[in-house]
PDB file of C-alpha atoms in Angstrom:
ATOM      1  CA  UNK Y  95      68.063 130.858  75.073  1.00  0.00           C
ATOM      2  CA  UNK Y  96      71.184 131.952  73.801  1.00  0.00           C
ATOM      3  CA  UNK Y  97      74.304 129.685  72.811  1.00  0.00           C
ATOM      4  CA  UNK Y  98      76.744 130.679  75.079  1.00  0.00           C
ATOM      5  CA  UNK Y  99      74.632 129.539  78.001  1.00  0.00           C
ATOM      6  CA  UNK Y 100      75.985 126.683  80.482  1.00  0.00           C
ATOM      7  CA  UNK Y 101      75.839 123.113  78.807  1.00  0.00           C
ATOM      8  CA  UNK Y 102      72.674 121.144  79.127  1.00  0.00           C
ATOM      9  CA  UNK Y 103      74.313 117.718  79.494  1.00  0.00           C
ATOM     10  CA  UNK Y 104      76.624 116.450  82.407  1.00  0.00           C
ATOM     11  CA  UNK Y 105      79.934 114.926  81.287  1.00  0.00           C
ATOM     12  CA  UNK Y 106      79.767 111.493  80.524  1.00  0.00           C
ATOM     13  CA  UNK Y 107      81.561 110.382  83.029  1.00  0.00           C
ATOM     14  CA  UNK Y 108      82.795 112.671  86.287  1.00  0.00           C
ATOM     15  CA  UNK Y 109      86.294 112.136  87.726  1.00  0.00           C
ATOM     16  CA  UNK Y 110      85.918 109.323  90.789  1.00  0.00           C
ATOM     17  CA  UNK Y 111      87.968 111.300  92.821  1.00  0.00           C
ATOM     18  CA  UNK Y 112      90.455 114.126  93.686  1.00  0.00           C
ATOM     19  CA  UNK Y 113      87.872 116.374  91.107  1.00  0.00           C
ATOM     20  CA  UNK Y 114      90.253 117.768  89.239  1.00  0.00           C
ATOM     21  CA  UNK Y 115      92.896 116.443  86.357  1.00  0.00           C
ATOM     22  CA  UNK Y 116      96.391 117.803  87.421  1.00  0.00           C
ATOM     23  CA  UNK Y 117      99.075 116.528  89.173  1.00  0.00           C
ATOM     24  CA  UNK Y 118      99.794 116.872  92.840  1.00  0.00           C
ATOM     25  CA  UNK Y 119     102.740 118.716  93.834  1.00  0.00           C
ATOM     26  CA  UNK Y 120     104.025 117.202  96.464  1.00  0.00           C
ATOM     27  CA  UNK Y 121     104.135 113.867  95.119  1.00  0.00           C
ATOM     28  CA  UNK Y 122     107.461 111.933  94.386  1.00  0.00           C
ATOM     29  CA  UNK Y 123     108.120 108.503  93.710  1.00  0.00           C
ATOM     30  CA  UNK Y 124     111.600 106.539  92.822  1.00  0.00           C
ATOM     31  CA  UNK Y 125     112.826 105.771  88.730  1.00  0.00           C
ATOM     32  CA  UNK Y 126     114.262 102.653  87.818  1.00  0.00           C
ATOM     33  CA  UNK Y 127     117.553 104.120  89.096  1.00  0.00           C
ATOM     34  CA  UNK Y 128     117.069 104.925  92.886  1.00  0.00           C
ATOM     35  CA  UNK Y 129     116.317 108.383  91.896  1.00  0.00           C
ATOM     36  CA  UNK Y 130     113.462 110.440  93.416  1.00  0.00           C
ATOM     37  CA  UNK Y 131     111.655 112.300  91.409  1.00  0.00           C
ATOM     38  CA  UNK Y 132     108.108 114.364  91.132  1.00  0.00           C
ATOM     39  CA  UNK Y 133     105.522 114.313  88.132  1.00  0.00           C
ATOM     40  CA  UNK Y 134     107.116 117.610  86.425  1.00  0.00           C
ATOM     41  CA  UNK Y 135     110.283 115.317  85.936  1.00  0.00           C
ATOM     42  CA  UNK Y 136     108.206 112.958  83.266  1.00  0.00           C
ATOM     43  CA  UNK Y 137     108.169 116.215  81.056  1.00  0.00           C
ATOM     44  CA  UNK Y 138     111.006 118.313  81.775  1.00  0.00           C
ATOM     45  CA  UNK Y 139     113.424 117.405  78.894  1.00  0.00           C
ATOM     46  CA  UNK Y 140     111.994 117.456  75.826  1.00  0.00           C
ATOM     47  CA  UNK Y 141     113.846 114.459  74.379  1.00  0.00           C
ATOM     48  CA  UNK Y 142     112.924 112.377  76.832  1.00  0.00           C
ATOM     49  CA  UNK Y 143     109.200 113.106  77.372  1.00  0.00           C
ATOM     50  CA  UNK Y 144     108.123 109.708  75.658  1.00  0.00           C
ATOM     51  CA  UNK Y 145     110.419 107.693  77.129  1.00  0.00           C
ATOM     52  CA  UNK Y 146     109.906 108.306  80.465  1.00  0.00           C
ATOM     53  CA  UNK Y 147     105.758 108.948  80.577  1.00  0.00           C
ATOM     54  CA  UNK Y 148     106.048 105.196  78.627  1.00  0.00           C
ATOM     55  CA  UNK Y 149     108.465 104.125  81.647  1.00  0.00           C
ATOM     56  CA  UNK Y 150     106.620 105.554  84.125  1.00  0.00           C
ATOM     57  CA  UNK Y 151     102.990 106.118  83.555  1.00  0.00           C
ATOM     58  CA  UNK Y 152     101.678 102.894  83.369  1.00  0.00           C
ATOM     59  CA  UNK Y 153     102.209 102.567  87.010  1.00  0.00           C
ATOM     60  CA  UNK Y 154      99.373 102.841  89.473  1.00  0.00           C
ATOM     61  CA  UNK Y 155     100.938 105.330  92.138  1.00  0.00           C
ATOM     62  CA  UNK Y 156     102.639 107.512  89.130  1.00  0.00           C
ATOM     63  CA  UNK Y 157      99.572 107.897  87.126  1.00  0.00           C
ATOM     64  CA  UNK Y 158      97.328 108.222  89.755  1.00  0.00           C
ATOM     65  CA  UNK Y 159      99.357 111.291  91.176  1.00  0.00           C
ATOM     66  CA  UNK Y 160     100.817 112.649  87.874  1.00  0.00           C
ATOM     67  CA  UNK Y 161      97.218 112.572  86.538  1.00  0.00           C
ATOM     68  CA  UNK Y 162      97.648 115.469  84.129  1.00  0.00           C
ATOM     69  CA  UNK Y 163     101.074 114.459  82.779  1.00  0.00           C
ATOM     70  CA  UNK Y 164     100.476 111.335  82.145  1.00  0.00           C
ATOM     71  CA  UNK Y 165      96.780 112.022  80.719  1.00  0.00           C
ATOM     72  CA  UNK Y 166      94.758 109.790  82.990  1.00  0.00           C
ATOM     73  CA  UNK Y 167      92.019 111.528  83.657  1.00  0.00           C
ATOM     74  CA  UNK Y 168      89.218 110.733  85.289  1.00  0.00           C
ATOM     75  CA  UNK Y 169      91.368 108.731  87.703  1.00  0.00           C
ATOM     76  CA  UNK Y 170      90.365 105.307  88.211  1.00  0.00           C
ATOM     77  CA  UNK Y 171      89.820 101.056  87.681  1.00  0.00           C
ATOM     78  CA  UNK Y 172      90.603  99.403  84.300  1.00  0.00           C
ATOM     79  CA  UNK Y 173      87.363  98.305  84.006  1.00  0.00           C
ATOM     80  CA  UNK Y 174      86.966  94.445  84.203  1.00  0.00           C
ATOM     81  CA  UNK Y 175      90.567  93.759  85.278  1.00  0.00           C
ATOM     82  CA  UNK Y 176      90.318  90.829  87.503  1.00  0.00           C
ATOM     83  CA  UNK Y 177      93.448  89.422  89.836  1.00  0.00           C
ATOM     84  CA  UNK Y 178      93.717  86.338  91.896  1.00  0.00           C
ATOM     85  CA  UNK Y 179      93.462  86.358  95.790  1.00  0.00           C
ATOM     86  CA  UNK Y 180      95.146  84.428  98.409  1.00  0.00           C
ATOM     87  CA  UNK Y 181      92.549  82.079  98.587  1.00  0.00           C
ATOM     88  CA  UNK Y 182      92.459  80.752  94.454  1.00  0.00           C
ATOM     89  CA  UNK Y 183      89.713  83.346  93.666  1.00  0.00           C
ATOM     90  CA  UNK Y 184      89.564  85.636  90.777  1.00  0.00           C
ATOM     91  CA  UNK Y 185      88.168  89.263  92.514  1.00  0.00           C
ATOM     92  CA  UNK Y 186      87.934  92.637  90.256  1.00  0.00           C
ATOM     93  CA  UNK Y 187      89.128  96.508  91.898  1.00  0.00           C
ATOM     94  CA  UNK Y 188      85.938  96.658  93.711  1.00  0.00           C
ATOM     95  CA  UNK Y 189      86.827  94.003  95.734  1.00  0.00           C
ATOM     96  CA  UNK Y 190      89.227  95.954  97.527  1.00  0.00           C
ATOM     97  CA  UNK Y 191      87.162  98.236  98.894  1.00  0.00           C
ATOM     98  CA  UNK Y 192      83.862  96.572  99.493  1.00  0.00           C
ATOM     99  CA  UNK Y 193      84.720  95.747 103.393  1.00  0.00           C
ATOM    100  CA  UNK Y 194      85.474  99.118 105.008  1.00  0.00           C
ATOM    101  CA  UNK Y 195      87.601  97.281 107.803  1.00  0.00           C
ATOM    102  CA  UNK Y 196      89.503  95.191 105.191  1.00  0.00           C
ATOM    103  CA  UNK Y 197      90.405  97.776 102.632  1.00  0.00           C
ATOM    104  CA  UNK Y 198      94.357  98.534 104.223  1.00  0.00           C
ATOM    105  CA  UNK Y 199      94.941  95.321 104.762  1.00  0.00           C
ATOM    106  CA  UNK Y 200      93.824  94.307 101.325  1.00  0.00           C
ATOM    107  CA  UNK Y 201      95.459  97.360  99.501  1.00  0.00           C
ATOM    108  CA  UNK Y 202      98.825  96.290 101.772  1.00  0.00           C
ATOM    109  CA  UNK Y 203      98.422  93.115 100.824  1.00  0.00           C
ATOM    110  CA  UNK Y 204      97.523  93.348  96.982  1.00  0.00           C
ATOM    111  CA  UNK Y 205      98.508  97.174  95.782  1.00  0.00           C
ATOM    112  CA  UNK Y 206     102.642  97.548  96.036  1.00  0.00           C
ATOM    113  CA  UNK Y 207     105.210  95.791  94.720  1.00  0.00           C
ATOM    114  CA  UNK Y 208     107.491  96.651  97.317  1.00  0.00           C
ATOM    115  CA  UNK Y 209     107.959  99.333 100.817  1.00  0.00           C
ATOM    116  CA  UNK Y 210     108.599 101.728  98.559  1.00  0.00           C
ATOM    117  CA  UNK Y 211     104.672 102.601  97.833  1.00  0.00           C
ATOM    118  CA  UNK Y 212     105.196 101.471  94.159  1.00  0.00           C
ATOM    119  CA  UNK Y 213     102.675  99.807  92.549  1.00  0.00           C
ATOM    120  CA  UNK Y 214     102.000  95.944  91.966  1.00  0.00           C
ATOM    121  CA  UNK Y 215     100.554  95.218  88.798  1.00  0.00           C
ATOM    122  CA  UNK Y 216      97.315  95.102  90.874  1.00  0.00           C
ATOM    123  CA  UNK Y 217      97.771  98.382  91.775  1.00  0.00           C
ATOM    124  CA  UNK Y 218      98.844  99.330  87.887  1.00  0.00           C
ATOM    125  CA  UNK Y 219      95.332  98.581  87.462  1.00  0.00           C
ATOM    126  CA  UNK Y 220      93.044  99.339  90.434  1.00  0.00           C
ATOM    127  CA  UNK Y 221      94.570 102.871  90.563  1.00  0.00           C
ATOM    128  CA  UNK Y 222      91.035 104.165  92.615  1.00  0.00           C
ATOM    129  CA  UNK Y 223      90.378 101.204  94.514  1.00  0.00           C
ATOM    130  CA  UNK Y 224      94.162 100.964  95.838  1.00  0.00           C
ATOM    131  CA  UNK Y 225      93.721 104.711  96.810  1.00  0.00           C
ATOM    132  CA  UNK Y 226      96.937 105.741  94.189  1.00  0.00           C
ATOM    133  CA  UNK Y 227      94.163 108.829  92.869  1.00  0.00           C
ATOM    134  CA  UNK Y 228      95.767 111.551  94.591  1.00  0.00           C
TER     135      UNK Y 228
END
């Protein structure tokens, strides 16, 4: 065989969804300001590229569209995160998703901060499971 044949091993680990690592285009959310903005914002000034992907990119419905940008790729659950439910119990990402006829009302309930569609600090986490891999 010769080298430049295709790779015998499978990545380590394959994105959990939306296949590819860049960011969607049609994506905006709101700053700290009121201002709304798209993913190519985070990078657009040069002098301000590490303040705002540090602002910005830690959030679940940022990072999960602005997947490229803000280098969080393959999108998905901080693995072991747990959060506590309505009920007292401590429940992990998968949680959210494990009853199909739950999972909106669950993600409504635990994934956004506010009506805006920005993340909770559930949702910071859980970026797959709260559906913020666009």
């Amino acid at each position: 065989g010769d080298s430049t044949s295709s790779p015998t091993k499978a990545p380590a680990k394959a994105p959990t969804s939306g296949g590819t690592c860049e960011d969607d285009a049609g994506f905006s959310f709101f700053t700290d300001s009121g201002a709304l903005k798209s993913c190519s914002w985070l990078t657009q000034l040069e002098e301000k590229i590490d303040f705002r992907t540090g602002r910005y990119c830690g959030r679940g419905h940022v990072k999960g569209a602005c997947r490229e940008t803000c280098n969080f790729c393959p999108c998905g659950d901080e693995p072991g995160f747990t959060f506590t439910v309505n009920n007292g119990n401590e429940k992990g990402c998968s949680w959210l998703t494990r009853n199909l006829e739950k999972i909106q009302f669950r993600r409504n309930l635990y994934c956004y901060s506010d009506s805006s569609g920005a993340a909770s600090s559930v949702g910071d986490a859980c970026v797959s499971s709260c559906g913020f891999c666009l």
